[in-house]
GROMACS .gro file of C-alpha atoms in nm:
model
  353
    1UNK     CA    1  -1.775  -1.731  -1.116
    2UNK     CA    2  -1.435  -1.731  -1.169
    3UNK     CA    3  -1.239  -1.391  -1.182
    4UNK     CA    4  -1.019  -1.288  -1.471
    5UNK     CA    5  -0.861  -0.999  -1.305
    6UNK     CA    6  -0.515  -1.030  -1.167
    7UNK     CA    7  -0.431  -1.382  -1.368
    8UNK     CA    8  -0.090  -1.370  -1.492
    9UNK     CA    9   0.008  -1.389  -1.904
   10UNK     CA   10   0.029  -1.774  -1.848
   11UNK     CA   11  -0.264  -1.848  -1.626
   12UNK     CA   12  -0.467  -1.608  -1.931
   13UNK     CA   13  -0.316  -1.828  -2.185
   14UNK     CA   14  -0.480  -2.144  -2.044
   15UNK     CA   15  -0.773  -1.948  -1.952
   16UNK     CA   16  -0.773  -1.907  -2.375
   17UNK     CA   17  -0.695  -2.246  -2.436
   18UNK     CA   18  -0.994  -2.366  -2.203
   19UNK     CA   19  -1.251  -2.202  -2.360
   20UNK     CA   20  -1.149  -2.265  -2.760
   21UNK     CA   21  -0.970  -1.981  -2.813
   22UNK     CA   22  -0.559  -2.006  -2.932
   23UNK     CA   23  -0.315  -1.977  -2.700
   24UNK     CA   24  -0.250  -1.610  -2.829
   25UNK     CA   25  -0.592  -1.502  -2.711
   26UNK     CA   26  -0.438  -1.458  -2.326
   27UNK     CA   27  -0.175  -1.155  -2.443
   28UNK     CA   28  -0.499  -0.995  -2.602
   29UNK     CA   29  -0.708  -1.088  -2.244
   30UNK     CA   30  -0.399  -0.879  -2.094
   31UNK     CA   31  -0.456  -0.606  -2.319
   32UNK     CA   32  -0.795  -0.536  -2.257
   33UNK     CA   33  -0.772  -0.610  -1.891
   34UNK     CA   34  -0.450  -0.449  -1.800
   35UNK     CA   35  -0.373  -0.184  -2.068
   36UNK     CA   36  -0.698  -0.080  -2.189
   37UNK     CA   37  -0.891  -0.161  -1.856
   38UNK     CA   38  -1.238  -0.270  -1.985
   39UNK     CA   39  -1.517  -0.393  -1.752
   40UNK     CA   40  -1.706  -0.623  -1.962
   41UNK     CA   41  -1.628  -0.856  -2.251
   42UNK     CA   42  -1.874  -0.723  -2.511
   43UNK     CA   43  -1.541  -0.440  -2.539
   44UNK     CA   44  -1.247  -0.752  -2.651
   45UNK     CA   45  -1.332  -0.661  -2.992
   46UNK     CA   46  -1.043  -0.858  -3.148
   47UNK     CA   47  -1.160  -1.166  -2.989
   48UNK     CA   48  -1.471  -1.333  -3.162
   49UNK     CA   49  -1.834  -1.302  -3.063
   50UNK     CA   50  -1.841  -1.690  -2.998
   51UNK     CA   51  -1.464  -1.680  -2.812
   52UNK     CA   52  -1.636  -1.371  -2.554
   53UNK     CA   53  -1.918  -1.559  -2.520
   54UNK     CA   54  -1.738  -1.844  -2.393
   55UNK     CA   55  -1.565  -1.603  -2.152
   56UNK     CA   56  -1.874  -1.449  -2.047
   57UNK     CA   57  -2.027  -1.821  -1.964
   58UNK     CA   58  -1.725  -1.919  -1.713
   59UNK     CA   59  -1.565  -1.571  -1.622
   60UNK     CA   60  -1.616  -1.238  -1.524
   61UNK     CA   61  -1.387  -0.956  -1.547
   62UNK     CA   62  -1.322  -0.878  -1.180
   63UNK     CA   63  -1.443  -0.502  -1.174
   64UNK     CA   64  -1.644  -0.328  -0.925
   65UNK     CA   65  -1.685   0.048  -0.822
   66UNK     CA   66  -1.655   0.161  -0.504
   67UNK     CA   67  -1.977   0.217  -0.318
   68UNK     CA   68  -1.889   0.589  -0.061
   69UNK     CA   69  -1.624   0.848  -0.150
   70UNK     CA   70  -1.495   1.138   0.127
   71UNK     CA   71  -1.332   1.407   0.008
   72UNK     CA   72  -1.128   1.576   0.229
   73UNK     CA   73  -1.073   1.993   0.247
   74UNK     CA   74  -0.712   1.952   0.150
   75UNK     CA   75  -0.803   1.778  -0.167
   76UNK     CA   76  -0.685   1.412  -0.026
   77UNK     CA   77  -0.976   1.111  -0.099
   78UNK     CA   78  -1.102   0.806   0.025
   79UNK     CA   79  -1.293   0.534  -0.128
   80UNK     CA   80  -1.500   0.250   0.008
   81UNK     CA   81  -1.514  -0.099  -0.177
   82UNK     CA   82  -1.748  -0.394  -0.091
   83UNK     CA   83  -1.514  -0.688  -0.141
   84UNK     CA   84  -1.721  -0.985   0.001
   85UNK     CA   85  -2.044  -0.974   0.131
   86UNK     CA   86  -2.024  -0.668   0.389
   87UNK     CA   87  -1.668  -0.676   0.420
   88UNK     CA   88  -1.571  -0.354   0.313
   89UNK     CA   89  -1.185  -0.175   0.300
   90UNK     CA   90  -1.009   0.185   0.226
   91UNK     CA   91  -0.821   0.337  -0.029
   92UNK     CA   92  -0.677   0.708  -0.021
   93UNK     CA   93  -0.556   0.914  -0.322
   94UNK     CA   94  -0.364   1.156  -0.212
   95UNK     CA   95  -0.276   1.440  -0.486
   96UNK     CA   96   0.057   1.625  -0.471
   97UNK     CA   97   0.201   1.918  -0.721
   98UNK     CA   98   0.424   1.677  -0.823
   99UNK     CA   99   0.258   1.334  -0.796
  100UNK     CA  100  -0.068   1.188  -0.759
  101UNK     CA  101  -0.056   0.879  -0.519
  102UNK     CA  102  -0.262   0.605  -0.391
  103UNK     CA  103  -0.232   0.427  -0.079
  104UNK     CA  104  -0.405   0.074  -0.139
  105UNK     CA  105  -0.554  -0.184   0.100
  106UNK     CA  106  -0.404  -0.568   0.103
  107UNK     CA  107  -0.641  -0.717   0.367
  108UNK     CA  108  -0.996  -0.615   0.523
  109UNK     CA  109  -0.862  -0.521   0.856
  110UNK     CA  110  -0.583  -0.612   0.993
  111UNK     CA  111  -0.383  -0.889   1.252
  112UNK     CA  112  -0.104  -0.702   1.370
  113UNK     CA  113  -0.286  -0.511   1.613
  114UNK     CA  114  -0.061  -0.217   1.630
  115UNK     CA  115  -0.184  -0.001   1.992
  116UNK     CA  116  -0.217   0.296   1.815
  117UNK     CA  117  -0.335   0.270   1.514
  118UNK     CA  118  -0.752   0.250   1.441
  119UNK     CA  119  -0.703   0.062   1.146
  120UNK     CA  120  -0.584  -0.247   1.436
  121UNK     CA  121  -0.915  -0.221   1.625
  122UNK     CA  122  -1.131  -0.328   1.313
  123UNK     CA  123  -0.984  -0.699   1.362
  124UNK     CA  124  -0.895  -0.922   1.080
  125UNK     CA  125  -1.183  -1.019   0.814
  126UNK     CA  126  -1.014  -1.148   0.531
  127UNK     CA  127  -0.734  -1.168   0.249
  128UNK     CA  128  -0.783  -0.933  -0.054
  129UNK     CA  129  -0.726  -1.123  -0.371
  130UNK     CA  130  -0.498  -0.982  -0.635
  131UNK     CA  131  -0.838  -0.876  -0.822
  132UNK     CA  132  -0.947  -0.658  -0.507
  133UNK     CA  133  -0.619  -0.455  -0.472
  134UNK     CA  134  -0.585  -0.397  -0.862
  135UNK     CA  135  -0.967  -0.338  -0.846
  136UNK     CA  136  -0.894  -0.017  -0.631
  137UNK     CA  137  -0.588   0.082  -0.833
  138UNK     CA  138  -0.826   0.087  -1.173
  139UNK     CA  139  -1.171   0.216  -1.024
  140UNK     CA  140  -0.950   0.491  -0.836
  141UNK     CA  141  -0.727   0.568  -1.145
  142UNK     CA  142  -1.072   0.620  -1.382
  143UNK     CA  143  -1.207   0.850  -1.125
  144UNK     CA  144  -0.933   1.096  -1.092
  145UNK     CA  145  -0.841   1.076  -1.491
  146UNK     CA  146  -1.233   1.181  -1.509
  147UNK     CA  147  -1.131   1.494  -1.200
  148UNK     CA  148  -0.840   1.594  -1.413
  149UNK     CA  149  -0.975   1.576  -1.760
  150UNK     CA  150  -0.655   1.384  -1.830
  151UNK     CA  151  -0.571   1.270  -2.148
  152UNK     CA  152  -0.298   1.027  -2.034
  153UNK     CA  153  -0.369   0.678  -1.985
  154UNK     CA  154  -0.307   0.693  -1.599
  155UNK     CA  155  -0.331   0.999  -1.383
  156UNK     CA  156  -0.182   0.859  -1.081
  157UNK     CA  157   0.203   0.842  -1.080
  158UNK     CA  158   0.276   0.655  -0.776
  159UNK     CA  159   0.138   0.351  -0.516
  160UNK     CA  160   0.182   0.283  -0.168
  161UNK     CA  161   0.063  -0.067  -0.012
  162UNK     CA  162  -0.016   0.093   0.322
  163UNK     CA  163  -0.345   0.075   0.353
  164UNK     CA  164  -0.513  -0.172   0.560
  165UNK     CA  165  -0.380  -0.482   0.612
  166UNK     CA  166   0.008  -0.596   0.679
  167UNK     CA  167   0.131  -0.672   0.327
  168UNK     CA  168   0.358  -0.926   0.405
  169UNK     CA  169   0.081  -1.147   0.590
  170UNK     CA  170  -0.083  -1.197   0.223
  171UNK     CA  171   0.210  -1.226   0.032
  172UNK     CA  172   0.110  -1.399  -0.297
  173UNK     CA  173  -0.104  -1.197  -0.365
  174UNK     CA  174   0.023  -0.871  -0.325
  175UNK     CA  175   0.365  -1.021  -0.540
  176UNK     CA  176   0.069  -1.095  -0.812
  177UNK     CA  177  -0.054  -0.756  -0.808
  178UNK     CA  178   0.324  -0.592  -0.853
  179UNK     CA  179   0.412  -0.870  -1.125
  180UNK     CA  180   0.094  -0.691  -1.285
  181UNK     CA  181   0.194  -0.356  -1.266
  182UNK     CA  182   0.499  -0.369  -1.334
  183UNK     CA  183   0.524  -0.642  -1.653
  184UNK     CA  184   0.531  -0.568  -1.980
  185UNK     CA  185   0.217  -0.782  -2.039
  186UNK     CA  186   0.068  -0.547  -1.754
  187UNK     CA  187   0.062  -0.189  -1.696
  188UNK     CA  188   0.443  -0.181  -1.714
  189UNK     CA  189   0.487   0.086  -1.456
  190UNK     CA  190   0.858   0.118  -1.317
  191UNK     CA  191   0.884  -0.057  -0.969
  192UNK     CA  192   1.035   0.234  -0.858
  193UNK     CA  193   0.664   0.408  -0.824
  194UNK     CA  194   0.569   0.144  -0.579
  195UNK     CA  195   0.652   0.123  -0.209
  196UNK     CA  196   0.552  -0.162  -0.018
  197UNK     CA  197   0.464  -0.153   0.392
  198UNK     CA  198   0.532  -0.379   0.645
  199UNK     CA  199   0.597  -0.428   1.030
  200UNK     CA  200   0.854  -0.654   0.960
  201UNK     CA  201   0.717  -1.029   0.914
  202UNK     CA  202   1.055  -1.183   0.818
  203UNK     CA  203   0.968  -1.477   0.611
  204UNK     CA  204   0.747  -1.268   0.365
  205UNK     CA  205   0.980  -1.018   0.398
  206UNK     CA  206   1.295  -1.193   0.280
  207UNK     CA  207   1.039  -1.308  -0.005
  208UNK     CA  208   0.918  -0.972  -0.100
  209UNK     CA  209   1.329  -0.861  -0.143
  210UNK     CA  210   1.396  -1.199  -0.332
  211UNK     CA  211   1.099  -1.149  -0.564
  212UNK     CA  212   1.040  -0.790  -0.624
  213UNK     CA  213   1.218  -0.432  -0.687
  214UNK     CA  214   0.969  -0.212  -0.522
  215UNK     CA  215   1.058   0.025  -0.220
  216UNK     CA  216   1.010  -0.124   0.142
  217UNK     CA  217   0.891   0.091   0.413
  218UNK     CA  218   0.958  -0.081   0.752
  219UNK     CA  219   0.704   0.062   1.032
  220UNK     CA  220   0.958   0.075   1.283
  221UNK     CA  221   0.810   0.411   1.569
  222UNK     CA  222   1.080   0.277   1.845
  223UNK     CA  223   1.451   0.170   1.836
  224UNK     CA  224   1.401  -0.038   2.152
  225UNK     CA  225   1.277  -0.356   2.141
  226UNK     CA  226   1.126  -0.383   2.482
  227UNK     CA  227   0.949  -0.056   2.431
  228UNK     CA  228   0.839  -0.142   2.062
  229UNK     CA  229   0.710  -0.423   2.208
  230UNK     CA  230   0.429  -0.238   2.405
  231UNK     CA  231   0.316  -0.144   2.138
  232UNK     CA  232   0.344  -0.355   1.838
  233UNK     CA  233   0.298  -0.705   1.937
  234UNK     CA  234   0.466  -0.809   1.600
  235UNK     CA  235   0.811  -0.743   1.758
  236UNK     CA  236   0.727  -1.064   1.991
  237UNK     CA  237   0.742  -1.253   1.724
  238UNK     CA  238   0.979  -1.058   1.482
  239UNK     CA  239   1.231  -0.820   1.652
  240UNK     CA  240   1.355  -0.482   1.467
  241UNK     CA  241   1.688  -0.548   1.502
  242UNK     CA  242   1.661  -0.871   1.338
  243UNK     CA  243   1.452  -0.695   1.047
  244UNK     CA  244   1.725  -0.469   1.040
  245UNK     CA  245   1.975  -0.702   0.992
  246UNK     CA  246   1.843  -0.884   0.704
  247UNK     CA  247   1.800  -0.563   0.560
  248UNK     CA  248   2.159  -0.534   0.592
  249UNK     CA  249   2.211  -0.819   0.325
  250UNK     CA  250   2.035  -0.641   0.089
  251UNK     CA  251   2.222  -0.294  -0.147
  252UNK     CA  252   1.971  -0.006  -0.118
  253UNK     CA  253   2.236   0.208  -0.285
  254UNK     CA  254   2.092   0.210  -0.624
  255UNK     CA  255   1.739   0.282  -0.735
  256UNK     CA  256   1.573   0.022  -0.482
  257UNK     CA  257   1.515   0.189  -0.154
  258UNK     CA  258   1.428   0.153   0.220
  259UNK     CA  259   1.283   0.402   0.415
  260UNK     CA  260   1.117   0.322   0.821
  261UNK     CA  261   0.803   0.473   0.922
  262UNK     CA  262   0.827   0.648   1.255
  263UNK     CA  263   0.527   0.814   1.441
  264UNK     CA  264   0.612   1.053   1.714
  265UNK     CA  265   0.460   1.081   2.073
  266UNK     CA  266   0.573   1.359   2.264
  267UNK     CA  267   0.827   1.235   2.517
  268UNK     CA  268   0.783   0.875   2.476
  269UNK     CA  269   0.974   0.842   2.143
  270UNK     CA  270   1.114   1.181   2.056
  271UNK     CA  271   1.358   1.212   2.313
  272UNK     CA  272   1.775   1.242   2.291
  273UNK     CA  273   1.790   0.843   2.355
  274UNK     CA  274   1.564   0.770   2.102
  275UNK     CA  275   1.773   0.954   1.855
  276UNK     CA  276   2.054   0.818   1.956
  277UNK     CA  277   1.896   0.479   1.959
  278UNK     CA  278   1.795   0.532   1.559
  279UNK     CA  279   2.123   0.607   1.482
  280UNK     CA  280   2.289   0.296   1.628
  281UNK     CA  281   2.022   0.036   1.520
  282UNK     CA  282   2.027   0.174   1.114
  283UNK     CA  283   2.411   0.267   1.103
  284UNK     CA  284   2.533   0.144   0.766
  285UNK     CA  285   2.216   0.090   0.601
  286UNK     CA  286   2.170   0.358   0.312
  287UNK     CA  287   1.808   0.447   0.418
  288UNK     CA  288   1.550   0.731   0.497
  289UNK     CA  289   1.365   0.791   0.820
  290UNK     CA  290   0.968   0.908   0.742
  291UNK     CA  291   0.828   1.125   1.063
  292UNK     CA  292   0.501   1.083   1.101
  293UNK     CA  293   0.229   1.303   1.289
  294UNK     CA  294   0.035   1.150   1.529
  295UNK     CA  295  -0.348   1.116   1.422
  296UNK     CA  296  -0.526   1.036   1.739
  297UNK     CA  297  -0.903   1.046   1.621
  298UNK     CA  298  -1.048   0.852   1.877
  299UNK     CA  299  -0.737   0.712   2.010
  300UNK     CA  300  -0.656   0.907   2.361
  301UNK     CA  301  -0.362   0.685   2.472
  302UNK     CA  302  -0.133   0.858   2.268
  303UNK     CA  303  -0.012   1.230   2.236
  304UNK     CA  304   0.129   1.374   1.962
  305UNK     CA  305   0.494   1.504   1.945
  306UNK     CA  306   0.514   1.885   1.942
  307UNK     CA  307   0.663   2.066   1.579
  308UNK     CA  308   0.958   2.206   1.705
  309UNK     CA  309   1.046   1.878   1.910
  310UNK     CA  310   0.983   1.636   1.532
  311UNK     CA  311   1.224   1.940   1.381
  312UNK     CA  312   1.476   1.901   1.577
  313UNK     CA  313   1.481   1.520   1.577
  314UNK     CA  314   1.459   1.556   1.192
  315UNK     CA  315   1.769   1.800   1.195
  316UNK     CA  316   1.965   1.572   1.432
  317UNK     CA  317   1.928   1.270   1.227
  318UNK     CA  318   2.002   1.415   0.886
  319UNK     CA  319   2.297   1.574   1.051
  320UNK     CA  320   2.406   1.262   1.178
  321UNK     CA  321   2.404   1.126   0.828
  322UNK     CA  322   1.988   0.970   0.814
  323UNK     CA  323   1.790   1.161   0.552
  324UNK     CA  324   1.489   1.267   0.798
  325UNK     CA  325   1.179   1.400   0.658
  326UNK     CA  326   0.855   1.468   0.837
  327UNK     CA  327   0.599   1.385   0.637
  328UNK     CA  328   0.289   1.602   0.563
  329UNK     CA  329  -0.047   1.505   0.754
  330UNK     CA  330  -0.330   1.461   0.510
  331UNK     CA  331  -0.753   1.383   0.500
  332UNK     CA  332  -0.718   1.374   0.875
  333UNK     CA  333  -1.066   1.503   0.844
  334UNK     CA  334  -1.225   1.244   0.665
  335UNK     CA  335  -0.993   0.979   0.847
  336UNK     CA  336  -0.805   0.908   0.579
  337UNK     CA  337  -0.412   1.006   0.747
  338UNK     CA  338  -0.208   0.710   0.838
  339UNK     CA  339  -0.326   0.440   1.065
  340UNK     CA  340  -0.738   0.626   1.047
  341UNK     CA  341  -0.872   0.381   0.809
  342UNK     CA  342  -1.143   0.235   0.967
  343UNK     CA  343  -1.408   0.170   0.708
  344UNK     CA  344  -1.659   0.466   0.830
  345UNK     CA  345  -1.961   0.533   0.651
  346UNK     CA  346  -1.983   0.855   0.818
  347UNK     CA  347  -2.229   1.167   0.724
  348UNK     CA  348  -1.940   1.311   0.523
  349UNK     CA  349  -1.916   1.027   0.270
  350UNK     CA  350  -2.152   1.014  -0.054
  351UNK     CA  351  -2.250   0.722  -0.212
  352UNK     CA  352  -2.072   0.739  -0.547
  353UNK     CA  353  -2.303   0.426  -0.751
   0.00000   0.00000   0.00000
């Protein structure tokens, strides 16, 4: 059966028109898909019983809870959803002082095959549709509103597409999910509350700056192409220094903004030439740099850089004129941290349907 959610005004409009409703119907679908966020049709009260039943006999909303939740000691938690028929994928909501985030999936699994991260070893088993990743935004969303006894329509304040999955390998629909969220007809969030992932897949990369206002966070973890290479096979295809210099056509001066991702291994990316490196490859692009812990898990071909060496390469490059930040590890224990989403259905997860 077909699925209403994440169809666009128009494509709701004819979705009106096809079953005997007026073309006015599809704003209303929005409202009660998008802005009031119900799960069944018998709730589209301003739509006639004959009009929902029409729905009902073609359609169907699109909704599904997830079926395990983790929650981690630091507060931090993850959420399986079935998608397909056993294919399952991640999401994280990660709560803040200041913000409440949540780090959403775009495939099940993932191509790029990335050496360190878990998330890689999983393989690829399928695009998510623009109903699956706004699925986990809205499931996620009721859940926590329910934690916080919130009385505002949406307790989370910010998203991050860096879940599973390279965004930019299933571009359409992640650009239908953003269109979405941030429309007027939609949820009409600000696109500056979204940041979108990627290793750098130029042609859906050019696309995603062409088509949408939402951050970009480059995975970048080495300056040096021959050594990136060893460990991102993207950069085969797709250098960084090209990716940086397409990035370099593009003003991230005013509210859009860049930032690159950048694990650190003690004495393999760290170092004084690596530094340097950074420096030279991002000079004149008005950016952040993200330092990342290391989450090993299972992983044991990697070792994690030591505090006092990521503070000093943090000092160095804001000194140097780079914004550095190291950014705080969390739900490592629950694999939830970057690059640990592996779809476990581990003794610490409770089934939450």
């Amino acid at each position: 059966m077909e699925v209403l959610l994440g169809k666009t005004l128009e494509e709701l409009q004819a979705v009106a028109l096809q079953v005997g409703l007026p073309k006015f119907a599809g704003k209303q679908l929005a409202e009660w898909l998008y802005v009031k966020r119900v799960s069944d049709f018998h709730s589209m009260t301003n739509i006639s019983q004959k009009g929902r039943d029409a729905l009902a006999a073609s359609f169907c909303i699109g909704r599904h809870q997830p079926v395990r939740e983790a929650v981690s000691q630091d507060g931090t938690r993850k959420y399986l959803f079935e998608v397909n028929d056993h294919t399952f994928i991640e999401s994280v909501y990660i709560p803040e002082p200041d913000r409440a985030t949540l780090c959403v999936s775009t495939q099940a699994g993932c191509k790029m095959g990335c050496k360190f991260c878990m998330t890689g070893t999983l393989g690829f088993h399928g695009q998510l549709s623009a109903a699956d990743i706004l699925n986990q935004i809205f499931e996620v969303d009721a859940r926590i509103s329910g934690l916080n006894d919130s009385t505002t329509p949406s307790a989370l304040t910010n998203l991050v597409y860096m879940g599973e999955g390279e965004p930019m390998d299933n571009l359409d629909n992640v650009l239908r999910s953003l269109e979405i969220m941030t429309s007027q007809y939609g949820l009409a969030w600000s696109p500056k509350r979204i940041t979108v992932s990627s290793v750098g897949l130029l042609p859906g990369l050019k696309r995603f700056l062409d088509e949408s206002d939402c951050h970009l966070a480059i995975s970048l973890h080495n300056p040096f192409p021959a050594e990136r290479r060893e460990i991102m096979p993207a950069e085969q295809l797709y250098s960084i220094r090209e990716v940086v210099e397409l990035l370099r056509q593009y003003d991230f001066s005013h509210q859009r903004r860049v930032s690159f991702e950048y694990i650190c291994w003690g004495g393999v990316n760290d170092t004084p030439k690596h530094a340097e490196e950074l420096l030279r490859l991002l000079r004149g692009i008005d950016c952040r740099i993200n330092l990342i812990r290391f989450h090993e898990g299972v992983n044991r071909q990697f070792a994690n850089s030591n505090e006092r060496q990521m503070e000093w390469l943090r000092d160095y490059l804001t000194a140097k004129g780079i914004t550095t930040t190291i950014r705080k590890s969390r739900g490592e224990d629950i694999l939830a941290a970057c690059g640990m989403l592996v779809n476990a259905l581990t003794t610490d997860t409770k089934k939450v349907l």
